[in-house]
Amino acid sequence: MSKHAKWHGILPLAVLLALLLAAISPQIAFAEGDTPEIPPSDGSITEPPEEEDVVDSVSSLSDANAIIVDGSGDAVPLASKSAMDVLCDPDPWFFCSACAGGISYNTTISGALSNWVALKGYGMIFVEGGYAVAENITINGAVAGFNTLTGIVRQIPIASNTPIIVGNLEVYNMPAGFTLSDLTIIATYAGPVIWFHDNKGTIKMTDILANNADTSGMGINIVHKGPVELLRVDSSDNYGMGANINNCNWSGSVCLATGAIKITNSSFNRNGNPTVSLSPGLLITSAGPITLDGVTSLMNNGDGVDLSIYGTTTIKNSVFNQNTTNPVSTDWGYGIYLYNSSTGNLILQNVQLANNQNDGALIRTKGDVTLDGVNAYQNGDRGVTITADEDGTGPGAKTVIIKNSTFFLNGWTNLRVYATGAITATNIRSYESAAYGIWLENTFASTPMPITVNGAYLNHNVYDGGTFYSKGSITLNGIAAVNSTTGSGILASTDFP
C-alpha cells in the first residue's frame, strides 16, 4: 500500500483518538483508512497529499500505545520489519457502506471480492502499484450484492509498478458494464486469460497487458451484447489468438447490432503457433460500427486480423505485417482477412500491409470498400484482393474507391478488384508485381457500371500494367504504364454481354 494512501486516513482519526484515549487503555490502530468522501460518479478519487512519513507515523502511534495488526488481525510489533511490510504492502481496496471508516483494505483482489457483499462495497476495486499476486478471479454479477461492482482499476495517483495478476480473470452477468484499467494479467491456462461473457453495458479495457503461456490458451475473449472499448491493450505472444471480440445478438444465423467496437493504440503480435494452432492476432464479429485506430497485428502464426462484419468498419493508422502460415495450410498468412459472409462496408485509411505470407488483404464483403492511403508490398501472394472467394475470381464488393495508395513487389497481382458496382481509382502506384499491376473488373454488375482511373503509375509488372473489364464505361486519365515484361501496358475491354 502506498504510504499516503495508508496514512492520510490514520492520522486524523486513529492517531488523534489514540492520543486522547491512551491514558485509559491501549488502542488498536488498523493501518487502513478514514471515512472517505463519496466518490464522483465516474469512480475516480482524489487523495490529499502525503501528510507524514511512515517512520514518523509509527513513532506517533508508539507514543500513543497503539497497536498495528496484519491482514489476519494479529498484532505486529511497531519496531519491526513486519510492521513496515504491513504498512507499505500494496493492497486492493474499495469503498463500502457497511465497514468502519468507509474503506476496506484487503490482502488480495480475491479477498476484496469475498468481502464485497458483506461490507456493501460499491464502485470499483482499486489496486495499488506494486501488487503481484497469483490468483484466479471469477466475478458473477448475478450473485446478490455484486451488481454495484463496476470494475478493477489501478489506483490513481500512480505509484510503483503496474499491478500484476498471475492467473485468469472471468467476468459475467454484470448488469451495467465493467472496466479494467492499468493491469497486467498473465497465466498458463487452457482458456482465455481475460474472459467476459453474458454481460450488459460497456466493456472497457485500458492499459491492459494479457499473456497466456498455455499451448491451448488465448489472450482475451469477449462475447458480449453491447459496446466494447479497448485502449492501449497488448495481447501478444499467446499460443492461441490474441483477442476475440463478438458482440452479435444472434437471431438464428443473423448477427444483430448491439453496440460499437472501438480499439485504439493496441497490439496483437506473435500469437498462434505453427505446430500447435494457427490463429489471428485479432478476430472481430459484429454488426455494429467497428473502429480500429493505431492497431498493430504483426508476426502472428495465422492472420493479422480476421473480420466478420455486418456494419461499417473503419481501420486507420494501423499495421498488419509479417503474418505467416505453415507449409501445410495455405489459407492463413493474411494481413487482413474478411469472411465471405460479411455484408458491411470497409474503410482502410493509412494502413500498411507488408511481408505477409499470403495476401496483404483479402476483402470479401458485399458492402462498399474504400482504400485511402494503403501501402501493400512484398506480400507472398497478392497485395490487396477485393472479391467474393478465396481464389480471388468472384464478384465481391459493391462500390469500390481506391485512392492515394501504393502496391508493389507482391508475389502475384498487386491489386485485384472484382466488384458489382462502380470502381474509382485515383492517384495509384503499382509496380514490380510478379503478375498484374492492377486488375479492376465489374462485369458482374446487373446493370452496366463504370470504371474510372484518374492518375496511375504502372511500371515493371510482369503481365499487364493495368487490366480493366466492364460492361459500362471505362475512363482512363493520366496513366503511365511502362515496362510490362510479357503483357500490355493497358488492356481494357467493355465487350461483355
Short mmCIF file of C-alpha atoms in Angstrom, two decimals:
data_model
loop_
_atom_site.label_atom_id
_atom_site.label_comp_id
_atom_site.label_asym_id
_atom_site.label_seq_id
_atom_site.Cartn_x
_atom_site.Cartn_y
_atom_site.Cartn_z
CA MET A 1 0.00 0.00 0.00
CA SER A 2 1.30 3.47 -0.84
CA LYS A 3 2.29 5.48 2.21
CA HIS A 4 -0.04 8.40 1.60
CA ALA A 5 -2.98 6.12 0.85
CA LYS A 6 -2.40 4.30 4.13
CA TRP A 7 -1.61 7.20 6.40
CA HIS A 8 -3.68 10.21 5.43
CA GLY A 9 -6.74 8.49 6.88
CA ILE A 10 -5.00 7.19 10.01
CA LEU A 11 -3.57 10.44 11.30
CA PRO A 12 -6.80 12.44 11.56
CA LEU A 13 -8.67 9.56 13.17
CA ALA A 14 -6.54 6.76 14.57
CA VAL A 15 -3.68 8.85 15.96
CA LEU A 16 -5.95 11.54 17.38
CA LEU A 17 -8.23 9.04 19.10
CA ALA A 18 -5.28 7.02 20.34
CA LEU A 19 -3.68 10.09 21.91
CA LEU A 20 -6.94 11.09 23.58
CA LEU A 21 -7.63 7.63 24.96
CA ALA A 22 -4.08 6.46 25.72
CA ALA A 23 -4.39 7.25 29.39
CA ILE A 24 -7.36 4.91 29.67
CA SER A 25 -6.24 1.85 27.70
CA PRO A 26 -4.11 0.93 24.72
CA GLN A 27 -5.92 1.05 21.36
CA ILE A 28 -5.66 -0.93 18.12
CA ALA A 29 -4.82 1.22 15.11
CA PHE A 30 -5.63 -0.56 11.89
CA ALA A 31 -3.36 0.82 9.16
CA GLU A 32 -6.39 1.20 6.92
CA GLY A 33 -8.47 4.15 6.17
CA ASP A 34 -10.55 7.08 7.20
CA THR A 35 -14.12 7.89 6.28
CA PRO A 36 -13.90 8.85 2.60
CA GLU A 37 -15.91 11.33 0.67
CA ILE A 38 -18.45 9.71 -1.65
CA PRO A 39 -16.55 9.17 -4.90
CA PRO A 40 -17.65 11.02 -8.01
CA SER A 41 -19.96 9.20 -10.39
CA ASP A 42 -17.12 8.17 -12.71
CA GLY A 43 -15.46 6.22 -9.92
CA SER A 44 -12.33 8.40 -9.79
CA ILE A 45 -10.93 9.59 -6.47
CA THR A 46 -8.77 12.44 -5.30
CA GLU A 47 -6.45 11.81 -2.42
CA PRO A 48 -4.89 14.54 -0.24
CA PRO A 49 -1.12 14.95 -0.24
CA GLU A 50 1.07 12.84 1.98
CA GLU A 51 0.94 14.24 5.49
CA GLU A 52 3.63 12.33 7.27
CA ASP A 53 6.40 9.84 6.72
CA VAL A 54 5.74 6.22 7.77
CA VAL A 55 8.53 6.29 10.33
CA ASP A 56 7.14 9.46 11.95
CA SER A 57 3.66 7.97 11.99
CA VAL A 58 4.91 4.78 13.62
CA SER A 59 6.59 6.91 16.27
CA SER A 60 3.35 8.79 16.92
CA LEU A 61 1.42 5.57 17.25
CA SER A 62 4.06 4.15 19.59
CA ASP A 63 3.79 7.17 21.85
CA ALA A 64 0.03 6.65 21.88
CA ASN A 65 0.37 2.96 22.88
CA ALA A 66 -1.26 2.00 19.56
CA ILE A 67 -1.03 -1.46 18.02
CA ILE A 68 -0.64 -2.44 14.35
CA VAL A 69 -2.31 -5.61 13.10
CA ASP A 70 -1.68 -7.58 9.94
CA GLY A 71 -4.28 -8.78 7.45
CA SER A 72 -5.25 -11.63 9.78
CA GLY A 73 -5.82 -9.33 12.71
CA ASP A 74 -2.67 -10.42 14.58
CA ALA A 75 -0.68 -7.76 16.40
CA VAL A 76 2.66 -6.78 14.86
CA PRO A 77 5.42 -5.06 16.92
CA LEU A 78 5.84 -1.44 15.87
CA ALA A 79 9.63 -1.61 15.80
CA SER A 80 9.86 -4.45 13.31
CA LYS A 81 10.25 -5.15 9.62
CA SER A 82 6.88 -6.88 9.74
CA ALA A 83 5.29 -3.62 10.75
CA MET A 84 6.86 -1.84 7.78
CA ASP A 85 5.69 -4.65 5.49
CA VAL A 86 2.15 -4.32 6.79
CA LEU A 87 2.21 -0.55 6.39
CA CYS A 88 3.74 -0.50 2.90
CA ASP A 89 2.48 -3.64 1.13
CA PRO A 90 0.29 -2.82 -1.85
CA ASP A 91 -3.35 -3.64 -1.18
CA PRO A 92 -6.55 -3.70 -3.22
CA TRP A 93 -9.26 -1.64 -1.57
CA PHE A 94 -12.79 -0.45 -2.16
CA PHE A 95 -15.38 1.92 -0.83
CA CYS A 96 -18.06 0.30 1.29
CA SER A 97 -21.09 1.45 3.26
CA ALA A 98 -21.03 -1.23 5.97
CA CYS A 99 -17.41 -1.04 7.13
CA ALA A 100 -15.54 1.07 9.66
CA GLY A 101 -14.02 4.11 8.01
CA GLY A 102 -15.85 3.59 4.72
CA ILE A 103 -12.94 1.78 3.04
CA SER A 104 -12.00 -1.89 3.11
CA TYR A 105 -8.33 -2.81 2.54
CA ASN A 106 -7.62 -6.38 1.55
CA THR A 107 -4.62 -8.61 1.02
CA THR A 108 -5.74 -9.79 -2.44
CA ILE A 109 -8.33 -8.94 -5.07
CA SER A 110 -9.95 -12.28 -4.32
CA GLY A 111 -10.13 -11.22 -0.67
CA ALA A 112 -11.73 -7.95 -1.65
CA LEU A 113 -14.35 -9.82 -3.64
CA SER A 114 -15.06 -12.16 -0.75
CA ASN A 115 -15.73 -9.14 1.48
CA TRP A 116 -17.65 -7.13 -1.12
CA VAL A 117 -21.19 -8.27 -0.35
CA ALA A 118 -20.96 -8.33 3.45
CA LEU A 119 -19.38 -4.88 3.54
CA LYS A 120 -21.72 -3.48 0.88
CA GLY A 121 -19.00 -2.43 -1.49
CA TYR A 122 -19.75 -0.02 -4.30
CA GLY A 123 -17.88 1.35 -7.29
CA MET A 124 -14.52 -0.11 -8.26
CA ILE A 125 -11.82 -2.16 -6.60
CA PHE A 126 -8.64 -0.05 -6.60
CA VAL A 127 -5.31 -1.88 -6.82
CA GLU A 128 -2.16 -0.16 -5.61
CA GLY A 129 1.04 -0.14 -7.64
CA GLY A 130 3.43 -2.99 -6.91
CA TYR A 131 0.68 -5.56 -6.36
CA ALA A 132 1.73 -9.01 -7.65
CA VAL A 133 -0.36 -12.00 -6.57
CA ALA A 134 -1.12 -15.42 -8.03
CA GLU A 135 -4.91 -15.79 -8.02
CA ASN A 136 -7.73 -16.79 -10.33
CA ILE A 137 -10.58 -14.28 -10.22
CA THR A 138 -14.22 -15.03 -11.01
CA ILE A 139 -16.90 -12.35 -10.79
CA ASN A 140 -20.55 -13.27 -11.24
CA GLY A 141 -22.82 -10.25 -11.34
CA ALA A 142 -25.87 -12.44 -10.77
CA VAL A 143 -24.78 -13.03 -7.17
CA ALA A 144 -26.69 -10.70 -4.88
CA GLY A 145 -24.64 -7.64 -3.97
CA PHE A 146 -22.22 -7.73 -6.90
CA ASN A 147 -24.32 -5.52 -9.17
CA THR A 148 -22.66 -2.49 -7.52
CA LEU A 149 -19.18 -3.53 -8.70
CA THR A 150 -18.14 -1.58 -11.79
CA GLY A 151 -14.51 -2.51 -12.34
CA ILE A 152 -10.98 -3.29 -11.20
CA VAL A 153 -8.53 -0.47 -11.80
CA ARG A 154 -5.12 0.72 -10.71
CA GLN A 155 -5.14 3.37 -8.02
CA ILE A 156 -4.58 6.99 -9.06
CA PRO A 157 -2.22 8.73 -8.49
CA ILE A 158 0.03 6.02 -9.87
CA ALA A 159 2.86 4.78 -7.70
CA SER A 160 5.30 1.89 -8.09
CA ASN A 161 4.98 -0.83 -10.76
CA THR A 162 1.89 -1.93 -12.65
CA PRO A 163 -0.23 -4.37 -10.60
CA ILE A 164 0.17 -7.97 -11.76
CA ILE A 165 -2.37 -10.77 -11.55
CA VAL A 166 -0.84 -14.19 -12.17
CA GLY A 167 -3.96 -16.09 -13.11
CA ASN A 168 -7.09 -15.79 -15.21
CA LEU A 169 -9.98 -13.35 -14.87
CA GLU A 170 -13.60 -14.22 -15.72
CA VAL A 171 -16.41 -11.64 -15.52
CA TYR A 172 -20.01 -12.46 -16.38
CA ASN A 173 -23.62 -11.46 -15.70
CA MET A 174 -22.67 -7.87 -14.89
CA PRO A 175 -25.73 -5.65 -15.42
CA ALA A 176 -24.09 -2.32 -16.24
CA GLY A 177 -20.73 -2.96 -17.87
CA PHE A 178 -17.27 -3.41 -16.41
CA THR A 179 -13.91 -1.59 -16.54
CA LEU A 180 -10.38 -2.97 -16.33
CA SER A 181 -7.57 -0.43 -16.18
CA ASP A 182 -3.78 -0.49 -15.87
CA LEU A 183 -3.25 -4.16 -15.02
CA THR A 184 -1.02 -6.99 -16.22
CA ILE A 185 -2.77 -10.36 -16.32
CA ILE A 186 -0.64 -13.39 -17.16
CA ALA A 187 -1.21 -17.11 -16.78
CA THR A 188 -0.63 -20.59 -18.11
CA TYR A 189 -4.26 -21.50 -18.59
CA ALA A 190 -6.20 -23.69 -21.04
CA GLY A 191 -8.61 -20.93 -21.94
CA PRO A 192 -8.64 -17.13 -22.14
CA VAL A 193 -6.62 -15.16 -19.61
CA ILE A 194 -9.35 -12.49 -19.69
CA TRP A 195 -12.90 -13.69 -20.36
CA PHE A 196 -16.01 -11.52 -20.50
CA HIS A 197 -19.33 -13.14 -21.35
CA ASP A 198 -23.07 -12.63 -20.81
CA ASN A 199 -22.65 -9.05 -19.58
CA LYS A 200 -24.63 -5.90 -20.34
CA GLY A 201 -23.44 -2.32 -20.71
CA THR A 202 -19.99 -1.29 -21.95
CA ILE A 203 -16.91 -3.47 -21.53
CA LYS A 204 -13.92 -1.14 -21.26
CA MET A 205 -10.24 -2.09 -21.04
CA THR A 206 -7.45 0.49 -20.76
CA ASP A 207 -3.71 -0.13 -20.38
CA ILE A 208 -4.05 -3.88 -20.11
CA LEU A 209 -1.38 -6.49 -20.87
CA ALA A 210 -2.65 -10.06 -21.35
CA ASN A 211 -0.49 -13.12 -21.95
CA ASN A 212 -1.20 -16.84 -21.86
CA ALA A 213 1.62 -19.40 -21.98
CA ASP A 214 -0.64 -22.46 -22.28
CA THR A 215 -0.50 -24.28 -25.63
CA SER A 216 -4.30 -24.28 -25.85
CA GLY A 217 -4.83 -20.85 -24.32
CA MET A 218 -5.63 -17.42 -25.72
CA GLY A 219 -5.30 -13.86 -24.51
CA ILE A 220 -8.70 -12.12 -24.43
CA ASN A 221 -12.18 -13.45 -25.17
CA ILE A 222 -15.15 -11.05 -25.14
CA VAL A 223 -18.56 -12.45 -26.06
CA HIS A 224 -20.92 -9.64 -25.29
CA LYS A 225 -24.14 -7.86 -26.22
CA GLY A 226 -23.10 -4.23 -26.01
CA PRO A 227 -20.28 -1.78 -26.75
CA VAL A 228 -16.62 -2.76 -26.33
CA GLU A 229 -13.74 -0.31 -25.94
CA LEU A 230 -10.03 -1.22 -25.84
CA LEU A 231 -7.39 1.47 -25.33
CA ARG A 232 -3.68 0.64 -25.14
CA VAL A 233 -4.28 -3.07 -24.80
CA ASP A 234 -1.46 -5.51 -25.57
CA SER A 235 -2.40 -9.16 -26.04
CA SER A 236 0.67 -10.73 -27.62
CA ASP A 237 2.71 -13.96 -27.52
CA ASN A 238 -0.26 -16.23 -26.91
CA TYR A 239 -0.36 -19.75 -28.35
CA GLY A 240 -3.96 -19.14 -29.41
CA MET A 241 -5.37 -15.90 -30.77
CA GLY A 242 -4.57 -12.59 -29.18
CA ALA A 243 -8.16 -11.44 -28.81
CA ASN A 244 -11.65 -12.48 -29.90
CA ILE A 245 -14.47 -9.93 -29.74
CA ASN A 246 -18.01 -10.92 -30.67
CA ASN A 247 -20.86 -8.57 -29.79
CA CYS A 248 -23.55 -10.02 -32.03
CA ASN A 249 -27.07 -10.61 -30.85
CA TRP A 250 -27.70 -13.70 -32.92
CA SER A 251 -31.13 -14.26 -34.42
CA GLY A 252 -30.66 -17.65 -35.98
CA SER A 253 -27.70 -17.14 -38.32
CA VAL A 254 -28.17 -13.35 -38.46
CA CYS A 255 -25.92 -11.06 -36.41
CA LEU A 256 -27.86 -8.11 -35.00
CA ALA A 257 -26.04 -4.99 -33.78
CA THR A 258 -25.70 -4.38 -30.03
CA GLY A 259 -23.11 -1.60 -29.95
CA ALA A 260 -19.86 -0.22 -31.31
CA ILE A 261 -16.42 -1.79 -31.03
CA LYS A 262 -13.53 0.64 -30.70
CA ILE A 263 -9.89 -0.45 -30.41
CA THR A 264 -7.22 2.26 -30.13
CA ASN A 265 -3.42 2.11 -29.91
CA SER A 266 -3.40 -1.60 -29.19
CA SER A 267 -1.17 -4.55 -30.18
CA PHE A 268 -1.86 -8.18 -31.04
CA ASN A 269 1.51 -9.60 -32.06
CA ARG A 270 3.20 -13.02 -32.33
CA ASN A 271 0.08 -15.01 -31.49
CA GLY A 272 -0.62 -18.55 -32.68
CA ASN A 273 1.89 -21.32 -33.18
CA PRO A 274 2.66 -23.16 -36.43
CA THR A 275 2.95 -26.53 -34.68
CA VAL A 276 0.02 -26.05 -32.28
CA SER A 277 -2.65 -23.81 -33.81
CA LEU A 278 -2.74 -21.11 -36.45
CA SER A 279 -4.68 -18.14 -35.12
CA PRO A 280 -5.38 -14.50 -35.91
CA GLY A 281 -3.94 -11.81 -33.74
CA LEU A 282 -7.43 -10.31 -33.57
CA LEU A 283 -10.86 -11.71 -34.52
CA ILE A 284 -13.96 -9.47 -34.58
CA THR A 285 -17.56 -10.42 -35.31
CA SER A 286 -20.07 -7.57 -35.18
CA ALA A 287 -22.97 -5.81 -36.87
CA GLY A 288 -22.24 -2.55 -35.10
CA PRO A 289 -19.72 0.09 -36.18
CA ILE A 290 -16.09 -1.02 -35.72
CA THR A 291 -13.14 1.35 -35.45
CA LEU A 292 -9.51 0.21 -35.28
CA ASP A 293 -7.17 3.17 -34.87
CA GLY A 294 -3.46 2.71 -34.18
CA VAL A 295 -3.62 -1.08 -34.14
CA THR A 296 -0.65 -3.35 -34.85
CA SER A 297 -1.05 -7.05 -35.53
CA LEU A 298 2.33 -8.42 -36.56
CA MET A 299 4.14 -11.74 -36.92
CA ASN A 300 1.15 -13.86 -35.98
CA ASN A 301 1.16 -17.52 -36.93
CA GLY A 302 -2.11 -17.14 -38.77
CA ASP A 303 -3.59 -13.77 -39.79
CA GLY A 304 -3.24 -10.23 -38.55
CA VAL A 305 -6.96 -9.53 -38.17
CA ASP A 306 -9.99 -11.62 -39.18
CA LEU A 307 -13.34 -9.88 -39.61
CA SER A 308 -16.97 -10.94 -39.92
CA ILE A 309 -18.64 -7.57 -40.39
CA TYR A 310 -22.26 -6.60 -40.94
CA GLY A 311 -21.95 -2.86 -40.29
CA THR A 312 -19.33 -0.27 -41.23
CA THR A 313 -15.73 -1.00 -40.24
CA THR A 314 -13.02 1.68 -40.31
CA ILE A 315 -9.37 0.69 -39.93
CA LYS A 316 -6.89 3.57 -39.85
CA ASN A 317 -3.31 4.33 -38.89
CA SER A 318 -2.66 0.62 -38.46
CA VAL A 319 -0.10 -2.01 -39.46
CA PHE A 320 -0.65 -5.67 -40.35
CA ASN A 321 2.73 -7.11 -41.34
CA GLN A 322 4.67 -10.40 -41.39
CA ASN A 323 1.77 -12.71 -40.61
CA THR A 324 2.61 -16.26 -41.61
CA THR A 325 1.26 -19.74 -42.20
CA ASN A 326 2.81 -23.17 -42.06
CA PRO A 327 3.59 -25.24 -45.18
CA VAL A 328 0.56 -27.50 -44.68
CA SER A 329 -2.12 -24.79 -44.52
CA THR A 330 -2.23 -22.19 -47.30
CA ASP A 331 -5.40 -20.41 -46.17
CA TRP A 332 -3.66 -18.40 -43.46
CA GLY A 333 -0.96 -15.75 -43.53
CA TYR A 334 -3.14 -12.74 -44.43
CA GLY A 335 -2.68 -9.26 -43.03
CA ILE A 336 -6.44 -8.57 -43.14
CA TYR A 337 -8.94 -11.36 -43.84
CA LEU A 338 -12.70 -10.90 -44.24
CA TYR A 339 -15.01 -13.90 -44.05
CA ASN A 340 -17.20 -14.16 -47.13
CA SER A 341 -20.35 -13.91 -45.03
CA SER A 342 -19.52 -10.22 -44.46
CA THR A 343 -22.02 -7.68 -45.78
CA GLY A 344 -20.71 -4.49 -44.15
CA ASN A 345 -18.74 -1.59 -45.56
CA LEU A 346 -14.96 -1.49 -45.09
CA ILE A 347 -12.80 1.65 -44.99
CA LEU A 348 -8.98 1.45 -44.79
CA GLN A 349 -7.14 4.73 -44.15
CA ASN A 350 -3.36 4.95 -43.80
CA VAL A 351 -2.89 1.19 -43.45
CA GLN A 352 0.28 -0.82 -44.09
CA LEU A 353 0.15 -4.43 -45.31
CA ALA A 354 3.64 -5.82 -45.82
CA ASN A 355 5.54 -9.11 -45.87
CA ASN A 356 2.53 -11.28 -45.15
CA GLN A 357 2.92 -14.84 -46.39
CA ASN A 358 -0.41 -14.73 -48.23
CA ASP A 359 -2.34 -11.60 -49.38
CA GLY A 360 -1.80 -8.31 -47.67
CA ALA A 361 -5.60 -8.11 -47.50
CA LEU A 362 -8.31 -10.49 -48.74
CA ILE A 363 -11.51 -8.43 -48.63
CA ARG A 364 -14.68 -10.46 -49.14
CA THR A 365 -17.73 -8.37 -48.42
CA LYS A 366 -20.93 -7.47 -50.22
CA GLY A 367 -20.70 -3.91 -48.93
CA ASP A 368 -18.76 -0.90 -50.22
CA VAL A 369 -14.96 -0.74 -49.93
CA THR A 370 -12.74 2.34 -49.67
CA LEU A 371 -8.93 2.22 -49.64
CA ASP A 372 -7.23 5.54 -48.89
CA GLY A 373 -3.51 5.70 -48.20
CA VAL A 374 -2.95 1.94 -48.27
CA ASN A 375 0.56 0.57 -48.78
CA ALA A 376 0.65 -3.14 -49.68
CA TYR A 377 4.05 -4.55 -50.59
CA GLN A 378 6.21 -7.67 -50.58
CA ASN A 379 3.31 -9.95 -49.68
CA GLY A 380 3.70 -13.58 -50.72
CA ASP A 381 0.60 -13.59 -52.95
CA ARG A 382 -1.46 -10.51 -53.81
CA GLY A 383 -1.18 -7.06 -52.30
CA VAL A 384 -4.93 -6.46 -51.93
CA THR A 385 -7.76 -8.61 -53.29
CA ILE A 386 -11.39 -7.48 -53.26
CA THR A 387 -13.51 -10.44 -54.29
CA ALA A 388 -16.06 -12.99 -53.13
CA ASP A 389 -13.98 -16.13 -52.75
CA GLU A 390 -10.56 -17.16 -51.59
CA ASP A 391 -9.38 -17.87 -55.14
CA GLY A 392 -9.99 -14.24 -55.97
CA THR A 393 -12.21 -14.71 -59.00
CA GLY A 394 -15.83 -13.99 -57.99
CA PRO A 395 -17.87 -10.79 -57.56
CA GLY A 396 -17.35 -9.13 -54.22
CA ALA A 397 -17.97 -5.58 -53.06
CA LYS A 398 -20.43 -3.08 -54.47
CA THR A 399 -18.88 0.35 -54.93
CA VAL A 400 -15.07 0.38 -54.65
CA ILE A 401 -13.00 3.56 -54.21
CA ILE A 402 -9.18 3.39 -54.15
CA LYS A 403 -7.03 6.49 -53.79
CA ASN A 404 -3.57 7.66 -52.78
CA SER A 405 -2.36 4.08 -52.44
CA THR A 406 0.75 2.10 -53.42
CA PHE A 407 1.15 -1.59 -54.29
CA PHE A 408 4.50 -3.13 -55.21
CA LEU A 409 6.69 -6.23 -55.20
CA ASN A 410 3.88 -8.62 -54.35
CA GLY A 411 4.18 -12.30 -55.26
CA TRP A 412 1.28 -12.19 -57.71
CA THR A 413 -1.09 -9.33 -58.67
CA ASN A 414 -0.54 -6.09 -56.76
CA LEU A 415 -4.22 -5.07 -56.69
CA ARG A 416 -7.17 -7.15 -57.88
CA VAL A 417 -10.79 -5.99 -57.67
CA TYR A 418 -13.96 -7.86 -58.61
CA ALA A 419 -16.98 -5.65 -57.88
CA THR A 420 -20.67 -5.39 -58.69
CA GLY A 421 -20.71 -1.59 -58.57
CA ALA A 422 -18.68 1.36 -59.82
CA ILE A 423 -14.90 1.32 -59.37
CA THR A 424 -12.93 4.55 -58.99
CA ALA A 425 -9.12 4.69 -58.63
CA THR A 426 -7.25 7.95 -58.06
CA ASN A 427 -3.51 8.51 -57.65
CA ILE A 428 -2.44 4.86 -57.68
CA ARG A 429 1.07 3.43 -57.89
CA SER A 430 1.56 -0.23 -58.76
CA TYR A 431 4.90 -1.64 -59.81
CA GLU A 432 7.15 -4.69 -59.90
CA SER A 433 4.47 -7.29 -59.30
CA ALA A 434 5.06 -10.92 -60.27
CA ALA A 435 1.84 -10.81 -62.33
CA TYR A 436 -0.60 -7.93 -62.98
CA GLY A 437 -0.15 -4.38 -61.80
CA ILE A 438 -3.84 -3.61 -61.17
CA TRP A 439 -6.86 -5.62 -62.29
CA LEU A 440 -10.21 -3.82 -62.00
CA GLU A 441 -13.36 -5.65 -63.11
CA ASN A 442 -17.09 -5.06 -62.57
CA THR A 443 -18.57 -7.21 -65.33
CA PHE A 444 -20.60 -8.92 -62.60
CA ALA A 445 -22.88 -5.88 -62.19
CA SER A 446 -26.54 -6.49 -63.00
CA THR A 447 -26.56 -3.19 -64.92
CA PRO A 448 -23.52 -1.53 -66.55
CA MET A 449 -21.29 0.23 -64.02
CA PRO A 450 -18.32 2.49 -64.83
CA ILE A 451 -14.61 2.15 -64.10
CA THR A 452 -12.74 5.43 -63.71
CA VAL A 453 -8.99 5.81 -63.18
CA ASN A 454 -7.51 9.26 -62.60
CA GLY A 455 -3.75 9.12 -62.26
CA ALA A 456 -1.90 5.82 -62.13
CA TYR A 457 1.78 4.84 -62.36
CA LEU A 458 2.09 1.23 -63.53
CA ASN A 459 5.68 0.13 -64.03
CA HIS A 460 7.69 -3.11 -64.39
CA ASN A 461 4.83 -5.54 -63.90
CA VAL A 462 5.25 -8.99 -65.45
CA TYR A 463 1.88 -9.09 -67.22
CA ASP A 464 -0.43 -6.17 -67.96
CA GLY A 465 0.24 -2.96 -66.13
CA GLY A 466 -3.49 -2.22 -65.95
CA THR A 467 -6.36 -4.57 -66.82
CA PHE A 468 -9.89 -3.09 -66.93
CA TYR A 469 -13.03 -5.10 -67.72
CA SER A 470 -16.51 -3.62 -67.56
CA LYS A 471 -19.94 -3.72 -69.17
CA GLY A 472 -20.11 0.03 -68.53
CA SER A 473 -17.82 2.89 -69.49
CA ILE A 474 -14.05 2.86 -68.81
CA THR A 475 -12.40 6.25 -68.33
CA LEU A 476 -8.61 6.49 -68.00
CA ASN A 477 -6.84 9.79 -67.30
CA GLY A 478 -3.15 10.40 -66.57
CA ILE A 479 -1.95 6.81 -66.87
CA ALA A 480 1.74 5.87 -67.15
CA ALA A 481 2.03 2.15 -67.91
CA VAL A 482 5.52 1.09 -68.96
CA ASN A 483 7.97 -1.81 -68.95
CA SER A 484 5.49 -4.67 -68.72
CA THR A 485 7.58 -7.82 -69.21
CA THR A 486 5.22 -10.06 -71.23
CA GLY A 487 1.88 -8.23 -71.37
CA SER A 488 0.47 -4.86 -72.34
CA GLY A 489 0.78 -1.55 -70.64
CA ILE A 490 -3.03 -1.25 -70.66
CA LEU A 491 -5.68 -3.84 -71.52
CA ALA A 492 -9.25 -2.51 -71.41
CA SER A 493 -12.49 -4.04 -72.70
CA THR A 494 -16.23 -3.32 -72.47
CA ASP A 495 -17.14 -6.17 -74.81
CA PHE A 496 -19.29 -8.15 -72.39
CA PRO A 497 -22.92 -9.16 -72.81
#
